[in-house]
Coordinates of C-alpha atoms in Angstrom, one line a residue:
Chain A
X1 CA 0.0 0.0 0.0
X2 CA 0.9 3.4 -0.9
X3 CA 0.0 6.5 0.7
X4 CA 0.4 10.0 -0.1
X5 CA 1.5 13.6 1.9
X6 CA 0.5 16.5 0.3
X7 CA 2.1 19.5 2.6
X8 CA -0.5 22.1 2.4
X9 CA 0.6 24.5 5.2
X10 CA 2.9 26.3 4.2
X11 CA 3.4 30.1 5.1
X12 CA 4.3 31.1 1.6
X13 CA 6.2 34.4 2.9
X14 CA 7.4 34.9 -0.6
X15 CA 3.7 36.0 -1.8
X16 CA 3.3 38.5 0.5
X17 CA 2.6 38.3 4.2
X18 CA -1.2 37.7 4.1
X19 CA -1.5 35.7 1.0
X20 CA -2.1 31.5 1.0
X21 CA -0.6 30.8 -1.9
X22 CA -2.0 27.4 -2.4
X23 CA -5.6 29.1 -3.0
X24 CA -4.6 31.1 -5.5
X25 CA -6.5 30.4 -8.8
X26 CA -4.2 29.2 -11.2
X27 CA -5.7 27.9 -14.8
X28 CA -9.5 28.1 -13.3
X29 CA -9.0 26.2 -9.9
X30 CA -7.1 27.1 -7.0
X31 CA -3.0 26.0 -7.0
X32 CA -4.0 22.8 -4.2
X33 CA -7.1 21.6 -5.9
X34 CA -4.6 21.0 -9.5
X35 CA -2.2 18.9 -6.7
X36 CA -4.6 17.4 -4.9
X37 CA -6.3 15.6 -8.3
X38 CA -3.1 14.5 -9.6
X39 CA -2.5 11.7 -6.6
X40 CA -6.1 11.7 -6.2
X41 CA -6.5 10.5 -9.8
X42 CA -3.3 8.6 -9.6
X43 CA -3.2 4.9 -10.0
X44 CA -0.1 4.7 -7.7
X45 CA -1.6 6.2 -4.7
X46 CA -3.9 4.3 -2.0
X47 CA -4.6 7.0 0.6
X48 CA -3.9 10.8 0.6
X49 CA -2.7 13.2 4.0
X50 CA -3.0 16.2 3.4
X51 CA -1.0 18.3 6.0
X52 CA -3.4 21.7 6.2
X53 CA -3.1 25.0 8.6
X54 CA -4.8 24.4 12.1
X55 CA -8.2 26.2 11.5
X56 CA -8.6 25.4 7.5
X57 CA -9.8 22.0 7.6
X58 CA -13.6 22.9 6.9
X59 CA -11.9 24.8 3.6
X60 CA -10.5 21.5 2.5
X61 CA -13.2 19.5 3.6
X62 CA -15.4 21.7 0.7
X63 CA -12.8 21.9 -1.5
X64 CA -12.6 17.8 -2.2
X65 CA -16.3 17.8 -2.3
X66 CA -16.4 20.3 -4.8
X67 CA -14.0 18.6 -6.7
X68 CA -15.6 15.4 -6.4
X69 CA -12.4 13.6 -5.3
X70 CA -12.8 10.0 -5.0
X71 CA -9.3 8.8 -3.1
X72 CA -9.8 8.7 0.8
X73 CA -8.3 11.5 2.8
X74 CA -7.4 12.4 6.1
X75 CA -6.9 16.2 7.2
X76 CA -4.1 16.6 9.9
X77 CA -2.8 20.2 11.1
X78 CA 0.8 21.0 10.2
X79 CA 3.5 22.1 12.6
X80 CA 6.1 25.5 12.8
X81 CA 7.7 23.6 10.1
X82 CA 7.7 22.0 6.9
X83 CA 9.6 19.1 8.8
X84 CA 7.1 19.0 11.6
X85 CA 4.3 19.5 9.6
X86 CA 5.7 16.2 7.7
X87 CA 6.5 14.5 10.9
X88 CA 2.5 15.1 11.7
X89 CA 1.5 13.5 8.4
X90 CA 3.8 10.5 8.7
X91 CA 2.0 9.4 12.3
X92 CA -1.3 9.4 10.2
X93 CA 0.2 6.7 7.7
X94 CA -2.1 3.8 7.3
X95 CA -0.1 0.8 9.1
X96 CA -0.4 -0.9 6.3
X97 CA 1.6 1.5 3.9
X98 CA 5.0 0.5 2.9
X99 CA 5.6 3.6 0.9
X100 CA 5.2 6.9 1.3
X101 CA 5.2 10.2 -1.3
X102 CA 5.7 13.3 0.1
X103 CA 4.2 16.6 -2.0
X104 CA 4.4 20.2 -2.1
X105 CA 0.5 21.3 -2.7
X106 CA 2.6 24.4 -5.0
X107 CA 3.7 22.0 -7.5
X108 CA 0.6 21.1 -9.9
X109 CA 2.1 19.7 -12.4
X110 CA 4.1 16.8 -11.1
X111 CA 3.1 13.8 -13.5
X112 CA 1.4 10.3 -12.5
X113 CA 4.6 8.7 -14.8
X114 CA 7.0 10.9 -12.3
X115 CA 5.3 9.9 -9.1
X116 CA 5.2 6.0 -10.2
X117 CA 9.2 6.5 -11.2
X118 CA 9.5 7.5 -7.6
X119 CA 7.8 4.8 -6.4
X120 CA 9.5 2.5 -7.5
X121 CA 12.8 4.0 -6.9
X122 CA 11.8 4.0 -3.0
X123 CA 10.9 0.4 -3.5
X124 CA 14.3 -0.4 -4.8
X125 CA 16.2 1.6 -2.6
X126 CA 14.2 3.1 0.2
X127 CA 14.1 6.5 -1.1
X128 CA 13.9 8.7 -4.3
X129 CA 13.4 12.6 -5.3
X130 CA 12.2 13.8 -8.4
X131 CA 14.8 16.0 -9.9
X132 CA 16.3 17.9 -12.7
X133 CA 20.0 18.6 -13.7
X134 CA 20.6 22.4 -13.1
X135 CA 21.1 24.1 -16.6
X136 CA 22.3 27.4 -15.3
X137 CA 25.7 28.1 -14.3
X138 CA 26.0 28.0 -10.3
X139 CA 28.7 30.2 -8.6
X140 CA 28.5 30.4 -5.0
X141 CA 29.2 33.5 -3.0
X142 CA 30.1 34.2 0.5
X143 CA 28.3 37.2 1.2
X144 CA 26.0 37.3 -1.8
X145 CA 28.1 40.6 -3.9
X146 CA 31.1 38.7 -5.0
X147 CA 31.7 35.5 -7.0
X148 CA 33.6 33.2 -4.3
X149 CA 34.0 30.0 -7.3
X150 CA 31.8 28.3 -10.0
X151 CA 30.4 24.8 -9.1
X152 CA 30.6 22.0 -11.7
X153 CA 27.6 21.9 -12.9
X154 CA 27.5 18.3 -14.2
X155 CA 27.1 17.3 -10.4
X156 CA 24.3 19.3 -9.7
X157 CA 20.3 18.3 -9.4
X158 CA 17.7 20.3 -7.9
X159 CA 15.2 18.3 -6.3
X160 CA 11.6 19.2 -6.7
X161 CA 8.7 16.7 -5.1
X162 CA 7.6 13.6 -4.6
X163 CA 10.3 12.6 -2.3
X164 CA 9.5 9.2 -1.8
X165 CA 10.4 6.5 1.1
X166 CA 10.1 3.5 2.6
X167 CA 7.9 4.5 5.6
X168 CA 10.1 3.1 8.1
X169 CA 12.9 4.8 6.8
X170 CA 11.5 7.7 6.6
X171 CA 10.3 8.3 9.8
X172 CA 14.0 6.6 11.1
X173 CA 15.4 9.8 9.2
X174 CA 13.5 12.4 10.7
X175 CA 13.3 10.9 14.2
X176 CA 17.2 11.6 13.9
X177 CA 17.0 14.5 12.7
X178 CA 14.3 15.8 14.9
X179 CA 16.5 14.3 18.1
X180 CA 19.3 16.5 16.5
X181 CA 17.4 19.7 16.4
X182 CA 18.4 20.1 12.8
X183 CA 16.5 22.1 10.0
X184 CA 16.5 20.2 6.7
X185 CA 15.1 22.4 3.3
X186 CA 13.7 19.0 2.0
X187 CA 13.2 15.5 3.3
X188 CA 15.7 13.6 1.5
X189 CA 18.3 15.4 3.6
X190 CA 17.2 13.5 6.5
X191 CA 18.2 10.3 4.5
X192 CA 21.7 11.8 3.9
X193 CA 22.0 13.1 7.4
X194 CA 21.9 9.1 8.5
X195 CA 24.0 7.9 5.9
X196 CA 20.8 6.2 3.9
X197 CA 21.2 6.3 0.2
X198 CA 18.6 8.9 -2.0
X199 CA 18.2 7.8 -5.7
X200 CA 17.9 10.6 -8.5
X201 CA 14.5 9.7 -10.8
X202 CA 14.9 12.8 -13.9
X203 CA 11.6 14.5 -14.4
X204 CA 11.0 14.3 -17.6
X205 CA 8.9 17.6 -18.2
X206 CA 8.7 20.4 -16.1
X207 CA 7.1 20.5 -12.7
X208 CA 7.8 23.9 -11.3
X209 CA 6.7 25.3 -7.7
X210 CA 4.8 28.5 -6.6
X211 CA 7.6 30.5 -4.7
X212 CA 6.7 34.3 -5.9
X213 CA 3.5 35.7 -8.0
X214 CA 6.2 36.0 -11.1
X215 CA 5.8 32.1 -11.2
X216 CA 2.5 32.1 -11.6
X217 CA 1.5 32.8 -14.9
X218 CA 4.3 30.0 -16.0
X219 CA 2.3 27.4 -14.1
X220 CA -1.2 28.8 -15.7
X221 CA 0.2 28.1 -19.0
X222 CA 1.4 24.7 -17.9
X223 CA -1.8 23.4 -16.4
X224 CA -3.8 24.8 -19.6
X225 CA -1.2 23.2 -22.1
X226 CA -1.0 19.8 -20.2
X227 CA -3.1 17.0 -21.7
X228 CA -3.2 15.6 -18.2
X229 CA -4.6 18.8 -16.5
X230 CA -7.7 19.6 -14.2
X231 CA -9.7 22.2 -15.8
X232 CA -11.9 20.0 -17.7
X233 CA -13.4 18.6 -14.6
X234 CA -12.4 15.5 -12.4
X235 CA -11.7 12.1 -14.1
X236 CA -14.4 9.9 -15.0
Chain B
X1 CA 32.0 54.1 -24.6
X2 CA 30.1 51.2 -24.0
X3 CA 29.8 47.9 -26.7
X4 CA 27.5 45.1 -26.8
X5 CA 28.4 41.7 -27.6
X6 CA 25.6 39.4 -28.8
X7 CA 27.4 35.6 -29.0
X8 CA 25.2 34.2 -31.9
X9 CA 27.1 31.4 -33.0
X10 CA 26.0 28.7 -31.1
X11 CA 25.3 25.2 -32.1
X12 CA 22.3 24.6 -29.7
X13 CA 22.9 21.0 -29.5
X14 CA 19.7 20.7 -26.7
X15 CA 17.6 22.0 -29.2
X16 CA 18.0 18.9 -32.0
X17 CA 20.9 18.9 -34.5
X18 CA 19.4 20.8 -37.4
X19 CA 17.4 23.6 -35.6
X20 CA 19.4 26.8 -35.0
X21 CA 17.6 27.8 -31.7
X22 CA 18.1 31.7 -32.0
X23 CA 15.7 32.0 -35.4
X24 CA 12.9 30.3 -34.0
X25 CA 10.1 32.2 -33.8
X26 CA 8.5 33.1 -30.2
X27 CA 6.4 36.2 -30.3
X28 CA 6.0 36.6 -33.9
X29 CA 10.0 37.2 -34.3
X30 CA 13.2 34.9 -34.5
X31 CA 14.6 34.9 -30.7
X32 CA 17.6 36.9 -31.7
X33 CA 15.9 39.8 -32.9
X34 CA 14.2 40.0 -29.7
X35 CA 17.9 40.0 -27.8
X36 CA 19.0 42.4 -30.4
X37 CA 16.6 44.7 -30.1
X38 CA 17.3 44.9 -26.6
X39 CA 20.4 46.3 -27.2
X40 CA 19.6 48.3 -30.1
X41 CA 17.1 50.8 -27.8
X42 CA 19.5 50.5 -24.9
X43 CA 20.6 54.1 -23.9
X44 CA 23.9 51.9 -22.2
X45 CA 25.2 50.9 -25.6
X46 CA 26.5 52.7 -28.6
X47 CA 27.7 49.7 -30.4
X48 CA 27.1 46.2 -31.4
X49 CA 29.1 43.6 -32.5
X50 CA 26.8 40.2 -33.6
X51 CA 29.6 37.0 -33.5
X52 CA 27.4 34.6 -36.0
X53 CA 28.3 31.5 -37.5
X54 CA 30.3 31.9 -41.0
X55 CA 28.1 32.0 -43.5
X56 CA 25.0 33.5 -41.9
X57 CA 26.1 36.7 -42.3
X58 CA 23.4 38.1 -44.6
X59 CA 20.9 36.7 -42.5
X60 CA 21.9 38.8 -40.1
X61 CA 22.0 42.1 -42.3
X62 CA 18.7 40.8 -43.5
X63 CA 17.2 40.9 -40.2
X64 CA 18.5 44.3 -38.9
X65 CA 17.0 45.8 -42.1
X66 CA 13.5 44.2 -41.9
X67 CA 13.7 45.5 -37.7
X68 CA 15.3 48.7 -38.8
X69 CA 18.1 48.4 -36.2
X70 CA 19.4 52.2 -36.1
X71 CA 22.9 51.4 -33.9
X72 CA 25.7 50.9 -35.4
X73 CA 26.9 47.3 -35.5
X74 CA 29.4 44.7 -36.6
X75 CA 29.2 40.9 -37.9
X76 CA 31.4 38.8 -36.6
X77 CA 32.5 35.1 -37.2
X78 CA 32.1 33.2 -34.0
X79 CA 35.1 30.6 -33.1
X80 CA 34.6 26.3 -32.1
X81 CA 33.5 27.3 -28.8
X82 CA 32.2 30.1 -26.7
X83 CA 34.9 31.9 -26.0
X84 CA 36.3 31.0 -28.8
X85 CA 33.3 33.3 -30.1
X86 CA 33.8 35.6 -27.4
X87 CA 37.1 36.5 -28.1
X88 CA 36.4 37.0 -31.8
X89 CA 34.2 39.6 -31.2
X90 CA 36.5 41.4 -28.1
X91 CA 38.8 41.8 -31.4
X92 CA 36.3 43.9 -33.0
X93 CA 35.5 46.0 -30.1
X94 CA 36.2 50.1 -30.5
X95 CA 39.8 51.5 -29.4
X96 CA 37.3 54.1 -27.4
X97 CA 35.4 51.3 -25.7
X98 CA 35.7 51.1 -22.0
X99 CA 32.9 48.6 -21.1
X100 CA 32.0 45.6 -22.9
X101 CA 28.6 44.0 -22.1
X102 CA 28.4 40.1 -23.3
X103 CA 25.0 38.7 -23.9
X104 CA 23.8 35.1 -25.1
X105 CA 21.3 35.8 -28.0
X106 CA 19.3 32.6 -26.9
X107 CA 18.2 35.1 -23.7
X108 CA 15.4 38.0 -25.0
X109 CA 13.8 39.1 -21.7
X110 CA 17.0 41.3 -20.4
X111 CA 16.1 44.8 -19.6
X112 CA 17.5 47.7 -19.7
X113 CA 17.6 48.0 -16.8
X114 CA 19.8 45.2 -15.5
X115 CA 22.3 46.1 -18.8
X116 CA 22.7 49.7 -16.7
X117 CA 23.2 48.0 -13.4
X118 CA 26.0 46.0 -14.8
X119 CA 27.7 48.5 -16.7
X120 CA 27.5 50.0 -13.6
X121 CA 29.4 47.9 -11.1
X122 CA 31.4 46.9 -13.8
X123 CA 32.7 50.1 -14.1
X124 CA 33.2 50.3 -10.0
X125 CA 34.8 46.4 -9.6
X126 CA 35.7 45.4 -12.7
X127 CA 33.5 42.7 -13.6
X128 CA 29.6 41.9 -13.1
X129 CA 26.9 39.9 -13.9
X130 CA 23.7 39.2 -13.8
X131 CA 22.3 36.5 -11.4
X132 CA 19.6 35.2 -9.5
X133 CA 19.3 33.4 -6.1
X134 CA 19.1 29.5 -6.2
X135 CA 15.6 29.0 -5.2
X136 CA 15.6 25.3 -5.5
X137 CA 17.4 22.7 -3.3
X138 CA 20.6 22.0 -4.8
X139 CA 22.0 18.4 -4.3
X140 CA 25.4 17.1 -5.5
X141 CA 25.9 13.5 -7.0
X142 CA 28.8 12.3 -8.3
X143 CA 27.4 9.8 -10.7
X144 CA 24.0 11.0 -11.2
X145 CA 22.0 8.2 -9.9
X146 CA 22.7 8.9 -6.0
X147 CA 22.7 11.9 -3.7
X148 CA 26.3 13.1 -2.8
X149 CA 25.3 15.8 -0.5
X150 CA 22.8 18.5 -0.1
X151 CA 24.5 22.2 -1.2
X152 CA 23.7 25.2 1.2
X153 CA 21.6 27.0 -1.3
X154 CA 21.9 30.5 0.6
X155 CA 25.4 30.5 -0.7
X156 CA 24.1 29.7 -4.2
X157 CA 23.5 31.7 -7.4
X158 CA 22.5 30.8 -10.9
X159 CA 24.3 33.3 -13.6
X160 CA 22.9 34.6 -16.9
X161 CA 23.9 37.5 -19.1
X162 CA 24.4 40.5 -19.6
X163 CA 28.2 39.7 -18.3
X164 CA 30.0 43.1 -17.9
X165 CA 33.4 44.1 -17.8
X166 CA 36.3 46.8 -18.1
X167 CA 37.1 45.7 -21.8
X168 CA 41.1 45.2 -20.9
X169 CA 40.5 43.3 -17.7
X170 CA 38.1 40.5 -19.6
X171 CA 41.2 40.3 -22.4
X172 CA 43.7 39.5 -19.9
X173 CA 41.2 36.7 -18.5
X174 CA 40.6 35.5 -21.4
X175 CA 44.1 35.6 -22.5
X176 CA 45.2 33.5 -19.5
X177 CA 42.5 31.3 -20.1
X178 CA 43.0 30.4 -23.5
X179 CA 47.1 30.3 -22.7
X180 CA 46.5 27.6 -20.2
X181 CA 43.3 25.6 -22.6
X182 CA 40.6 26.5 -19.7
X183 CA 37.3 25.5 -21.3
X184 CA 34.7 28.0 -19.5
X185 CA 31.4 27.6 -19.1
X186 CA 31.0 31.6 -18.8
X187 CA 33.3 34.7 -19.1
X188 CA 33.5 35.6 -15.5
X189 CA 35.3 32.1 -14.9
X190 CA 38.2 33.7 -16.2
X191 CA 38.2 36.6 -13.7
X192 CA 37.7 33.8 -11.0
X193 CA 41.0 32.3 -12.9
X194 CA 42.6 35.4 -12.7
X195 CA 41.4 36.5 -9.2
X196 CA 39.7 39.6 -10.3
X197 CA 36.5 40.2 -8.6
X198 CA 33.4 39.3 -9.8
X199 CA 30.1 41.6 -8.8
X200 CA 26.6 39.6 -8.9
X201 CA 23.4 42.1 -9.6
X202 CA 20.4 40.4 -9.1
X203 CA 18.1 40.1 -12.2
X204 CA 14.4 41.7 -10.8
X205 CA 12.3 39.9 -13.9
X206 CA 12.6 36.7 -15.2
X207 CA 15.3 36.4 -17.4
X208 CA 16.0 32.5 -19.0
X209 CA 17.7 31.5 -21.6
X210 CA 16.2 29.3 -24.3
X211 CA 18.0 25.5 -24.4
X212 CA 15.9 23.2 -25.1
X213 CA 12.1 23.3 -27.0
X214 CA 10.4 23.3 -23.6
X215 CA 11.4 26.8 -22.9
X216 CA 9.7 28.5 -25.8
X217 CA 6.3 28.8 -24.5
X218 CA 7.9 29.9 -21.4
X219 CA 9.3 33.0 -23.6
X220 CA 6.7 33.8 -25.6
X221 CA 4.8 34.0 -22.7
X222 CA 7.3 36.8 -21.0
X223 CA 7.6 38.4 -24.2
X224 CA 4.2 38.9 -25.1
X225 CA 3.1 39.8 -21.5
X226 CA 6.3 42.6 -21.0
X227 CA 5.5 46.1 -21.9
X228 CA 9.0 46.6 -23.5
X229 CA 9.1 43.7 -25.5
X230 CA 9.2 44.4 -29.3
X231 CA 6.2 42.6 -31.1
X232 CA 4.9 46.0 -31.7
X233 CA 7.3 47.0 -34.0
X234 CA 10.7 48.9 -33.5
X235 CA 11.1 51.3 -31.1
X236 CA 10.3 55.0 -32.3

């Protein structure tokens, strides 16, 4: 069994202080409800936790029926941070899961092909990240006004979502990192930070996040373009 | 005085063998007359020098008469690599020139307004260029399958073009480059090389470069939607 985290309570300072990004309508529907379909429609996925903002879990409760989702849910409040707001979602895990796929609800257009590459990844080798080899040239600077030394960028990946585990790796990782008091940008790191291997799966097309309003009209005309997308209505 | 270099003599390899990325057409004009034309209105630049592949040059002079281009410029034949290309057209740069500003042609969204801030602290430090935070989580990998490390992304920035500098200090960098075979992937490597400093301004617009097919709509989009962009005709 497979289940699903979408992380859904995130403060989104980069949009402006009093603005939820993930209600934002992008391509006719707000940014979460585009997420939310593609593992709700998703052949891979058994259950979906969605990890919301303590007080917003009527909001979501309407926004799956008005979407007619299908997949069963549970809502569960998210924590100061996007770690502890995972660590919530991983204690409502079916016992029955053996995998788990962790999601950004800003990244709409992550494919059902990506998540099942991810899948199996984790299956393989207990965790996987969707990723894409950085195109741009990467200097790193010490105090952000002078070049310090260019990277090699043949090394380089950014990660995106699903980050996908073995549950009881997973929740090994984090428990150590948690114990450690350490802040991690993504989940994989809590793999590296014990020493756990993290497999590479290349997204194949391009599955972008909402970080600042300059990103959004990018995603519009992704959702509208892709074949796969939610503004027709909710699979049959 | 202040020159513009436009390198348009790459091979575009990530765009399919045949296709020569910088004529395709993205808001109703070949890419490079959209860079061009950038430079062409910019109150920063009193000259131009194009480095094109041999052979294309009457394309070029083709295109700057159906845009009516009004600044001077040059036609230059680019080298087997980058800088190769680079330093062809740093040969035809004015005695009276004191800046030189380098641009990929493949990258049609740069405003004035970032070519003036880099002229700018190019004329303070030396060098500059144009550069945007890391917004993604970086990971190294060694092989490309498995995770190496997670990168500290607040040291991290992604480098475009313009790339700005005092026109003898990017001849000596280059010239030490080339003397020891250094293959760059941009010209301020060879000020790292050379330990002159390197100023990063940070781009405020989107400002990507075209390499591969996906990009396009991406562009168009930016293009159509930016109130200096040139589908309207050439500038009065």
């Amino acid at each position: 069994m497979t289940s699903a985290i979408i992380v859904a309570a995130g403060k989104g300072t980069r949009m402006g202080p009093s603005v939820d990004k993930i209600f934002l309508e992008v391509a006719g529907q707000p940014l979460v409800v585009h997420t939310w379909r593609r593992f709700d429609s998703s052949r891979w996925i058994d259950e979906i936790i969605l990890v919301v903002r303590d007080g917003l879990q009527s909001s979501f409760q309407d926004l799956a029926s008005t979407s007619r989702f299908t997949k069963p849910f549970q809502l569960v409040a998210g924590g100061p941070e996007r770690q502890d707001s995972v660590w919530n979602g991983l204690l409502a895990v079916s016992p029955q899961s053996e995998i788990v796929v962790i999601q950004d609800a800003a990244r709409p257009c992550t494919t059902d092909r990506l998540i099942g590459a991810t899948v199996e990844a984790a299956r393989e080798t207990g965790a996987a990240v969707a990723a894409q080899r950085v195109t741009d040239t990467i200097k790193e600077s010490s105090d952000g006004t002078v070049i310090r030394q260019t990277l090699d960028r043949t090394r380089l990946w950014a990660v995106q979502t699903p980050q996908t585990f073995r549950v009881a790796l997973i929740r090994r990782a984090l428990a150590a990192a948690r114990e450690k008091g350490l802040s991690l940008t993504d989940d994989t790191a809590a793999c590296e930070f014990i020493g756990a291997p993290v497999r590479l799966v290349q997204s194949q097309t391009p599955n972008p996040k909402a970080t600042s309003p300059a990103d959004l009209p990018y995603l519009d005309l992704l959702l509208r373009s892709d074949p796969c997308n939610s503004i027709v209505g909710p699979p049959a």
